[in-house]
Coordinates of C-alpha atoms in Angstrom, one line a residue:
Chain H
M68 CA 138.2 229.1 199.6
A69 CA 137.3 228.9 202.7
A70 CA 134.1 229.8 204.3
L71 CA 135.7 232.8 206.6
S72 CA 134.0 234.3 208.8
G73 CA 133.5 238.0 209.7
P74 CA 135.7 239.8 211.3
A75 CA 137.3 236.6 212.7
S76 CA 139.4 236.4 209.3
W77 CA 140.0 240.1 209.0
R78 CA 142.1 239.6 213.0
R79 CA 144.1 236.6 211.2
G80 CA 144.9 238.5 208.5
W81 CA 143.5 238.0 205.9
L82 CA 143.2 240.7 202.9
P83 CA 141.0 241.0 199.7
A84 CA 143.3 241.6 197.8
L85 CA 145.1 238.2 199.0
H86 CA 142.0 236.5 198.2
F87 CA 143.6 236.2 194.3
I88 CA 146.5 234.3 195.6
R89 CA 145.0 231.0 196.6
R90 CA 142.4 231.0 193.7
G91 CA 143.1 228.6 191.3
S92 CA 146.9 227.4 189.2
K93 CA 149.7 229.0 190.0
A94 CA 151.2 232.0 187.7
V95 CA 152.9 229.6 185.8
T96 CA 151.4 227.2 183.9
R97 CA 152.2 224.8 181.2
H98 CA 148.8 225.9 179.7
W99 CA 147.3 228.9 179.0
K100 CA 146.5 230.9 181.6
A101 CA 143.4 231.9 181.8
M102 CA 143.9 236.0 182.2
H103 CA 141.2 237.8 184.1
F104 CA 138.6 239.6 182.6
Q105 CA 139.8 243.1 184.0
R106 CA 143.6 242.4 182.6
Q107 CA 142.0 240.9 179.5
K108 CA 140.8 244.6 179.0
L109 CA 143.7 246.3 180.1
M110 CA 145.6 243.8 177.1
A111 CA 143.1 244.8 174.9
V112 CA 143.4 248.6 175.4
T113 CA 147.2 249.0 175.6
E114 CA 147.6 246.8 172.3
Y115 CA 150.2 248.2 169.6
I116 CA 148.8 250.3 167.0
A117 CA 150.8 251.0 163.8
P118 CA 151.7 255.0 162.3
R119 CA 149.0 255.9 159.3
P120 CA 151.3 258.5 157.1
A121 CA 148.7 260.6 155.1
V122 CA 149.7 259.2 151.8
P123 CA 150.0 255.3 152.0
Q124 CA 152.2 253.0 151.3
R125 CA 151.5 252.0 147.9
C126 CA 150.7 255.7 146.0
V127 CA 154.0 257.3 146.5
A128 CA 156.5 255.7 143.6
P129 CA 159.1 253.5 145.7
R130 CA 162.6 255.2 145.7
R131 CA 165.4 252.7 144.0
K132 CA 168.2 253.1 146.3
E133 CA 170.7 253.0 143.8
E134 CA 174.1 254.9 145.9
E135 CA 175.4 251.0 146.4
E136 CA 176.3 250.3 143.0
E137 CA 177.6 253.2 141.7
E138 CA 181.5 253.0 142.1
E139 CA 181.0 249.5 143.6
Y140 CA 182.4 247.5 140.9
G141 CA 185.0 247.2 139.7
Y142 CA 184.6 245.4 136.3
A143 CA 182.4 248.8 135.3
R144 CA 185.3 251.1 135.8
L145 CA 187.2 248.5 133.8
L146 CA 184.8 248.8 131.1
R147 CA 184.1 252.3 131.4
R148 CA 188.6 253.1 131.3
Q149 CA 187.5 250.6 127.7
V150 CA 185.2 252.9 126.7
E151 CA 187.5 256.3 127.2
E152 CA 189.7 254.9 125.3
A153 CA 188.0 253.5 122.2
F154 CA 187.0 256.9 121.7
R155 CA 190.9 258.5 122.1
D156 CA 192.5 256.0 120.1
N157 CA 189.5 256.0 117.2
R158 CA 189.1 258.6 115.0
L159 CA 186.7 256.3 113.1
I160 CA 183.4 255.7 115.4
A161 CA 179.8 255.0 114.4
V162 CA 177.2 253.7 116.6
C163 CA 174.7 251.7 114.1
Q164 CA 171.3 249.5 116.2
Y165 CA 171.7 246.3 117.0
N166 CA 168.9 244.3 116.3
Y167 CA 169.7 239.5 116.5
L168 CA 172.3 238.5 113.7
P169 CA 172.4 234.4 113.7
G170 CA 176.3 233.4 114.8
E171 CA 177.6 232.7 111.8
D172 CA 176.4 236.6 109.6
M173 CA 177.5 237.8 113.2
V174 CA 181.2 236.3 112.5
L175 CA 181.3 237.4 108.8
M176 CA 180.6 240.8 109.1
R177 CA 183.3 240.5 111.5
H178 CA 185.3 239.1 108.8
Y179 CA 185.5 241.9 106.4
L180 CA 185.0 244.2 109.1
R181 CA 188.1 243.9 110.1
K182 CA 189.6 243.4 107.0
H183 CA 189.1 247.5 106.5
K184 CA 191.0 247.4 110.3
I185 CA 187.4 248.6 112.3
E186 CA 187.0 245.9 115.4
V187 CA 183.2 245.6 116.7
K188 CA 182.4 246.5 120.2
F189 CA 179.5 245.7 122.7
V190 CA 178.6 247.8 125.1
L191 CA 176.6 248.6 127.7
N192 CA 173.9 251.2 127.8
E193 CA 174.5 252.1 131.3
I194 CA 178.0 252.2 131.5
I195 CA 179.3 254.0 128.3
R196 CA 176.2 256.5 129.3
P197 CA 177.7 258.6 132.3
V198 CA 181.1 258.1 130.4
L199 CA 179.2 260.0 126.9
S200 CA 178.2 262.8 129.8
Q201 CA 180.7 263.8 131.5
S202 CA 182.7 263.7 128.1
R203 CA 182.6 266.6 125.3
Y204 CA 180.5 264.1 123.0
K205 CA 176.9 264.6 125.1
N206 CA 175.3 265.2 121.8
L207 CA 175.2 261.4 120.9
L208 CA 173.8 260.4 124.2
P209 CA 170.6 260.0 121.9
L210 CA 171.9 257.5 120.3
F211 CA 172.5 255.1 123.1
V212 CA 169.1 254.4 124.1
T213 CA 168.6 250.1 123.0
R214 CA 171.3 247.2 122.3
N215 CA 174.1 248.7 120.1
I216 CA 177.7 248.0 119.3
L217 CA 180.7 250.6 117.9
L218 CA 182.6 250.3 115.0
V219 CA 186.0 251.5 115.3
S220 CA 188.7 251.8 113.3
P221 CA 191.8 254.0 114.1
E222 CA 191.3 255.2 109.9
T223 CA 188.3 256.0 107.9
K224 CA 187.2 254.1 105.3
V225 CA 183.9 255.0 105.2
K226 CA 182.6 253.5 102.2
E227 CA 183.6 250.3 102.7
M228 CA 182.0 250.1 105.7
L229 CA 178.5 251.1 104.1
R230 CA 178.9 248.1 101.7
V231 CA 179.7 246.0 104.3
L232 CA 176.2 247.1 106.2
K233 CA 174.9 247.6 103.2
G234 CA 174.9 244.0 103.0
V235 CA 173.7 243.1 107.1
P236 CA 170.2 244.1 107.5
Q237 CA 169.7 244.0 111.0
V238 CA 172.8 246.3 111.6
N239 CA 171.4 250.2 111.6
L240 CA 173.6 253.1 111.8
L241 CA 172.7 255.4 113.8
G242 CA 175.7 257.9 113.4
A243 CA 179.0 258.9 113.6
C244 CA 181.7 260.3 115.1
I245 CA 184.3 260.6 112.5
D246 CA 187.3 263.3 113.3
D247 CA 185.9 264.7 116.8
T248 CA 182.2 265.3 114.2
I249 CA 179.4 264.1 114.9
L250 CA 178.2 262.7 112.3
S251 CA 173.5 261.4 111.4
R252 CA 173.2 259.3 108.8
Q253 CA 172.9 261.7 105.6
G254 CA 176.7 262.7 106.6
V255 CA 178.2 259.9 107.1
E256 CA 176.7 259.2 102.7
N257 CA 178.1 262.5 102.0
F258 CA 181.1 261.5 103.9
A259 CA 181.7 258.7 101.6
K260 CA 181.0 260.2 98.5
L261 CA 183.0 262.8 99.5
P262 CA 187.2 262.2 98.0
S263 CA 189.9 260.6 99.4
L264 CA 192.4 262.9 101.4
E265 CA 195.2 262.5 98.7
A266 CA 192.9 263.4 95.6
S267 CA 192.1 266.5 97.7
Q268 CA 194.8 267.3 99.3
G269 CA 196.4 267.7 95.1
Q270 CA 192.8 269.6 94.1
T271 CA 193.8 272.2 96.8
L272 CA 197.9 272.8 95.7
G273 CA 196.6 273.0 92.6
T274 CA 194.6 275.3 93.4
L275 CA 196.7 277.6 95.2
T276 CA 199.8 277.1 92.5
L277 CA 197.5 277.9 89.8
L278 CA 197.9 281.8 90.1
P279 CA 201.7 281.3 91.1
S280 CA 202.1 279.9 88.2
Q281 CA 200.4 282.0 86.4
T282 CA 202.3 285.0 87.7
C283 CA 205.3 285.0 85.0
S284 CA 203.8 284.5 81.9
V285 CA 201.6 287.7 83.3
L286 CA 204.7 290.3 83.7
Q287 CA 206.1 288.2 80.7
H288 CA 202.9 289.1 78.8
A289 CA 202.8 292.5 77.8
T290 CA 206.8 292.2 76.4
V291 CA 205.7 289.8 74.7
H292 CA 203.5 290.7 72.8
L293 CA 205.6 293.8 71.7
A294 CA 207.7 291.9 70.6
A295 CA 204.9 289.5 68.7
L296 CA 204.0 292.8 67.4
L297 CA 207.4 294.9 66.5
D298 CA 208.0 291.2 64.6
G299 CA 204.8 291.3 62.9
H300 CA 205.7 295.0 61.4
I301 CA 209.2 293.4 60.9
H302 CA 208.1 290.9 57.9
Q303 CA 205.5 293.5 56.7
L304 CA 208.1 296.0 56.4
Q305 CA 210.3 293.3 55.1
A306 CA 207.8 292.0 53.0
G307 CA 206.6 295.4 51.6
A308 CA 210.2 298.0 51.8
G309 CA 212.3 294.7 50.4
Q310 CA 212.0 296.2 46.5
T311 CA 212.6 300.6 48.1
G312 CA 216.0 298.9 49.9
S313 CA 217.8 297.5 53.5
P314 CA 218.0 301.5 55.1
A315 CA 214.3 301.3 56.0
G316 CA 214.8 298.3 57.3
T317 CA 217.6 299.2 59.5
E318 CA 215.9 302.7 61.2
P319 CA 213.7 300.6 63.3
A320 CA 216.5 298.4 64.2
Q321 CA 217.7 301.1 65.9
S322 CA 215.3 302.1 67.2
T323 CA 214.7 299.1 69.2
G324 CA 217.7 298.5 70.3
T325 CA 217.7 302.2 72.0
Q326 CA 214.8 301.4 73.5
Chain M
M278 CA 167.9 261.9 114.8
G279 CA 163.9 261.1 115.8
W280 CA 162.4 258.1 114.6
W281 CA 163.0 256.5 118.1
R282 CA 161.4 257.4 121.3
L283 CA 163.3 258.8 123.4
G284 CA 161.2 258.3 126.6
R285 CA 162.3 255.0 126.4
P286 CA 163.9 254.6 130.3
A287 CA 161.1 255.8 131.6
A288 CA 158.5 253.3 129.8
A289 CA 161.2 250.0 131.1
R290 CA 161.4 251.4 134.3
G291 CA 157.7 250.2 135.6
G292 CA 155.8 252.9 136.7
L293 CA 152.1 253.1 139.0
G294 CA 149.9 250.9 136.5
G295 CA 152.1 249.1 133.6
S296 CA 155.2 246.1 134.6
A297 CA 158.9 247.0 133.6
V298 CA 160.3 244.8 130.5
P299 CA 163.3 242.6 131.5
R300 CA 166.7 244.2 130.3
A301 CA 170.0 242.8 130.6
G302 CA 172.4 244.2 132.1
L303 CA 175.9 244.8 132.9
K304 CA 175.9 241.5 135.6
K305 CA 177.2 242.2 139.0
F306 CA 179.5 240.2 140.5
V307 CA 179.5 239.7 143.7
L308 CA 182.7 239.4 146.0
P309 CA 183.1 235.7 148.2
P310 CA 183.0 236.4 151.8
D311 CA 185.6 236.6 153.8
Y312 CA 185.9 234.3 156.2
S313 CA 189.7 235.2 157.5
G314 CA 189.4 235.8 160.9
I315 CA 187.3 232.2 161.8
T316 CA 189.5 229.7 163.0
I317 CA 188.1 226.0 164.0
P318 CA 188.7 225.1 167.3
E319 CA 189.1 221.4 168.3
R320 CA 185.9 219.7 168.8
P321 CA 183.9 221.6 166.3
K322 CA 180.7 218.9 167.0
L323 CA 178.5 220.0 170.0
K324 CA 180.1 217.9 173.4
F325 CA 177.7 215.0 175.4
M326 CA 175.6 216.1 178.5
E327 CA 174.9 214.0 181.0
K328 CA 171.4 213.0 182.2
V329 CA 172.9 213.4 185.5
P330 CA 175.2 215.9 186.9
A331 CA 178.9 214.3 188.2
V332 CA 177.1 215.1 191.1
P333 CA 173.9 214.0 192.2
K334 CA 171.5 216.4 194.5
V335 CA 169.4 214.5 197.4
K336 CA 167.6 217.2 198.4
R337 CA 165.1 217.8 197.0
E338 CA 164.2 221.3 195.8
P339 CA 160.8 223.0 195.6
R340 CA 159.8 223.9 192.1
Q341 CA 161.0 227.4 191.3
L342 CA 159.5 227.7 188.0
R343 CA 160.3 231.2 188.0
D344 CA 163.7 230.1 186.5
I345 CA 161.4 230.2 183.6
R346 CA 159.0 233.4 183.9
G347 CA 160.3 237.2 182.5
P348 CA 162.8 237.0 180.5
S349 CA 166.4 236.1 180.3
R350 CA 169.7 237.9 181.6
V351 CA 172.3 235.1 180.3
A352 CA 173.7 234.0 177.2
T353 CA 171.1 237.0 175.2
D354 CA 173.7 237.7 172.7
F355 CA 176.2 235.9 170.4
T356 CA 179.7 235.0 171.6
Q357 CA 181.6 232.9 168.8
G358 CA 179.7 231.6 166.6
Q359 CA 177.2 233.8 164.1
Y360 CA 174.2 231.5 163.9
G361 CA 172.1 230.3 166.4
I362 CA 168.5 229.2 167.9
L363 CA 167.3 231.8 169.8
A364 CA 164.2 230.3 172.4
L365 CA 161.2 232.6 172.5
G366 CA 159.4 231.3 175.5
G367 CA 160.3 229.8 178.7
G368 CA 160.6 226.0 179.3
Y369 CA 162.7 222.9 180.4
L370 CA 165.1 220.9 178.2
H371 CA 165.7 217.8 179.4
W372 CA 168.4 215.2 177.9
G373 CA 166.0 213.8 175.8
H374 CA 166.5 217.6 174.0
L375 CA 169.6 218.1 174.7
E376 CA 170.9 215.0 172.5
M377 CA 168.7 215.7 170.0
I378 CA 169.9 218.9 169.1
R379 CA 173.6 217.2 169.1
L380 CA 172.8 214.2 167.0
T381 CA 170.4 216.6 164.7
I382 CA 172.7 219.4 164.0
G383 CA 176.3 217.1 164.4
R384 CA 174.2 215.0 161.2
C385 CA 173.8 218.3 159.4
M386 CA 176.7 220.0 159.6
D387 CA 180.3 219.8 158.4
P388 CA 183.0 219.9 160.9
K389 CA 185.7 220.8 158.6
N390 CA 184.3 224.2 158.1
M391 CA 182.0 225.2 160.9
F392 CA 181.7 224.4 164.7
A393 CA 179.4 224.3 167.2
I394 CA 178.5 225.7 171.2
W395 CA 176.0 225.5 174.1
R396 CA 175.0 228.1 174.8
V397 CA 172.8 226.0 177.9
P398 CA 174.4 223.7 180.8
A399 CA 174.3 220.3 181.4
P400 CA 170.4 219.7 183.5
Y401 CA 170.9 220.5 187.2
K402 CA 167.8 221.4 188.3
P403 CA 166.1 217.7 190.3
L404 CA 162.4 216.9 189.3
T405 CA 160.3 214.8 191.2
K406 CA 157.6 212.8 189.9
K407 CA 155.3 210.5 192.5
S408 CA 155.2 207.1 190.9
L409 CA 151.8 206.9 189.0
G410 CA 148.7 205.7 190.4
H411 CA 148.7 206.4 194.4
R412 CA 146.5 209.2 195.6
M413 CA 147.6 212.3 196.3
G414 CA 149.8 212.9 200.4
G415 CA 152.3 210.2 201.2
G416 CA 155.4 212.9 201.1
K417 CA 157.6 214.8 197.7
G418 CA 158.4 211.7 195.7
P419 CA 161.7 211.0 194.4
I420 CA 163.4 212.8 192.3
D421 CA 162.6 211.0 188.7
R422 CA 165.3 213.1 185.9
Y423 CA 167.0 216.9 185.6
V424 CA 166.3 219.8 183.6
T425 CA 167.9 223.4 182.5
A426 CA 165.7 225.9 182.9
V427 CA 165.8 228.0 179.8
K428 CA 163.8 231.4 179.7
S429 CA 163.1 232.6 176.8
G430 CA 165.2 235.9 174.8
R431 CA 168.3 233.0 175.6
L432 CA 170.8 231.4 173.5
V433 CA 170.6 227.2 172.8
V434 CA 173.1 226.9 170.9
E435 CA 175.6 228.9 168.5
L436 CA 176.9 227.8 165.8
G437 CA 180.3 229.3 163.6
G438 CA 182.6 229.4 160.7
R439 CA 182.8 229.1 157.3
C440 CA 179.4 229.5 156.2
E441 CA 176.3 231.7 155.0
F442 CA 173.5 232.1 157.2
E443 CA 171.0 230.0 154.1
E444 CA 172.7 226.8 154.5
V445 CA 172.7 226.1 158.5
K446 CA 169.5 228.1 158.8
P447 CA 166.9 224.7 157.5
F448 CA 168.5 222.0 160.2
L449 CA 168.5 225.1 162.7
E450 CA 164.7 225.7 162.0
Q451 CA 164.5 221.7 161.7
V452 CA 166.1 221.6 165.9
A453 CA 163.5 225.1 166.0
H454 CA 160.7 223.2 165.5
K455 CA 161.3 220.8 168.4
L456 CA 162.0 222.0 171.5
P457 CA 159.3 222.3 173.8
F458 CA 159.2 226.3 173.5
P459 CA 159.2 228.4 170.4
A460 CA 162.1 229.0 169.1
V461 CA 163.3 230.3 165.7
A462 CA 166.8 230.3 164.1
V463 CA 169.0 233.4 164.3
S464 CA 171.7 235.2 163.1
R465 CA 174.2 238.2 164.4
Q466 CA 172.1 240.7 161.5
S467 CA 168.9 239.0 162.2
L468 CA 169.0 239.7 165.7
Q469 CA 169.4 242.7 165.7
Q470 CA 167.3 243.9 163.4
M471 CA 164.1 242.1 165.4
R472 CA 166.3 244.0 168.1
E473 CA 165.9 247.1 166.7
E474 CA 162.4 246.4 165.3
E475 CA 161.1 246.0 168.5
E476 CA 162.7 249.3 169.2
E477 CA 160.6 250.8 166.6
K478 CA 157.5 249.7 167.5
R479 CA 157.4 250.3 171.1
L480 CA 158.5 254.5 169.8
N481 CA 156.3 254.6 167.5
N482 CA 153.2 253.3 168.7
Q483 CA 149.6 255.3 168.6
N484 CA 148.4 254.5 171.0
P485 CA 148.8 256.7 174.2
W486 CA 147.8 254.5 177.4
T487 CA 151.4 251.0 177.8
F488 CA 151.0 248.6 179.9
E489 CA 154.3 250.4 181.6
R490 CA 152.3 253.5 181.4
I491 CA 148.6 252.1 183.2
I492 CA 151.1 250.2 185.8
T493 CA 153.3 252.7 186.9
A494 CA 150.9 255.1 187.2
N495 CA 147.9 252.5 188.9
M496 CA 145.9 253.6 187.1
L497 CA 142.3 252.4 187.6
G498 CA 143.5 250.4 190.4
M499 CA 144.6 247.7 188.0
R500 CA 147.6 247.0 190.5
R501 CA 144.9 245.3 192.3
Y502 CA 144.6 242.5 189.1
L503 CA 148.4 242.7 188.6
S504 CA 151.0 241.0 189.9
P505 CA 154.4 242.5 191.0
Y506 CA 156.3 241.3 188.5
D507 CA 154.6 243.1 185.8
L508 CA 156.1 246.1 186.8
K509 CA 159.3 244.0 184.9
L510 CA 157.4 242.1 182.9
K511 CA 155.3 244.6 181.5
G512 CA 152.5 242.8 180.0
R513 CA 154.8 240.9 177.4
Y514 CA 155.1 237.8 179.1
W515 CA 152.7 235.6 180.4
G516 CA 153.9 233.0 182.7
K517 CA 156.0 231.5 180.2
F518 CA 155.2 232.9 177.7
F519 CA 156.3 235.3 175.5
L520 CA 154.2 237.5 173.4
K521 CA 155.7 238.9 170.2
H522 CA 153.0 241.3 169.4
R523 CA 152.9 243.4 172.5
V524 CA 154.2 246.9 172.5

């Protein structure tokens, strides 16, 4: 910073702005070069101010992004298809709540149920809920809340199933869908008390054929009754008019022949 | 049909106050990444860089520190690889740095499944140094070494191949910390995200007064205290430093 005399410096082309260039270090330094105070003020004024929404972020319930996991998983699609098939192919579908069962007890229960052709399926609520809501089994939706198992069977052997489940206290029957009829627990127990299909069919047939079987006897009842009365009458007359002779006996015989 | 609570799923979700009860759901099988279009070149490792160029310079060059200042205009985007080291400040890389990069990456990467390429040239700029213990004067010193100039926003090395960012990140970060300027390991996605965030920040800035606006209009005569280069640098660069938090 040379001390320049007043008028001589202007004549040499000295400008007040150029004064700053000769002062201090170069523009690019290894250390952090100290900024002019005015520049510091400018940097402070032009700092970034973040936007502040009217409702703070943490007061708004976060919207979970669930779109990407809906149809992307082929595994989920496969499980859904399996569930649909199970509902289609089986007549008996019982929904039970599953509490933890030790391994060997589980195997035993499955074995006993398998003997009656009942299969045990574990289902995930997140798979079965969309399947049910789109099919006609919407009323089964409230059952699928906690850990569930499905007992499916092509035949309806409810009595045996109830017997097995009674022996396993950790599995509770919630409801069932038998032949597209939704039944509660009470309904299932009542269903078990019903006689079997063959017996009830036989009973119905018997009731129905009861009346036709009586038609014949009803129609013939009057004539048979009359014949019996007349026979009795004959016997009476024969017994009473055996002493008076045979012509009295032949007249009623002729009159009965003309009738 | 009603002794269990139907509101159970809502409580399990964990609303404003309570913590969510973790429940086992369906396992989500993520497909492995698809590396079908990737070929590993013949020499996957970084090639050796010479300390001195093949034709050494005779004439000594002025310092020209403007090759450190400001944003980079070359090598700012990925070419072949997927991951790289981004410089966040300006500086000079000399042979020692380049050897360190080459050896560390060569040691940590798998040549069968990964490849690496240089995005900086071999040292070309001669730096002079006067011998120790002498007073000022006596002319310019002889050429001492050669360096490569790197501006901020430039990629130094690029890595690619059949690998994920998490595999590559540890040693890239290790290298990035050893460089003479601040650097960070990036992937294509993370770089794009960085740029998008910067853009978003610039757009949703609530401050009506920006450096650019003040300097272009020369408000309050601020250009008296600012350099003409600040018109381009816009307050994000100061010397060789890149001010990431600005704007």
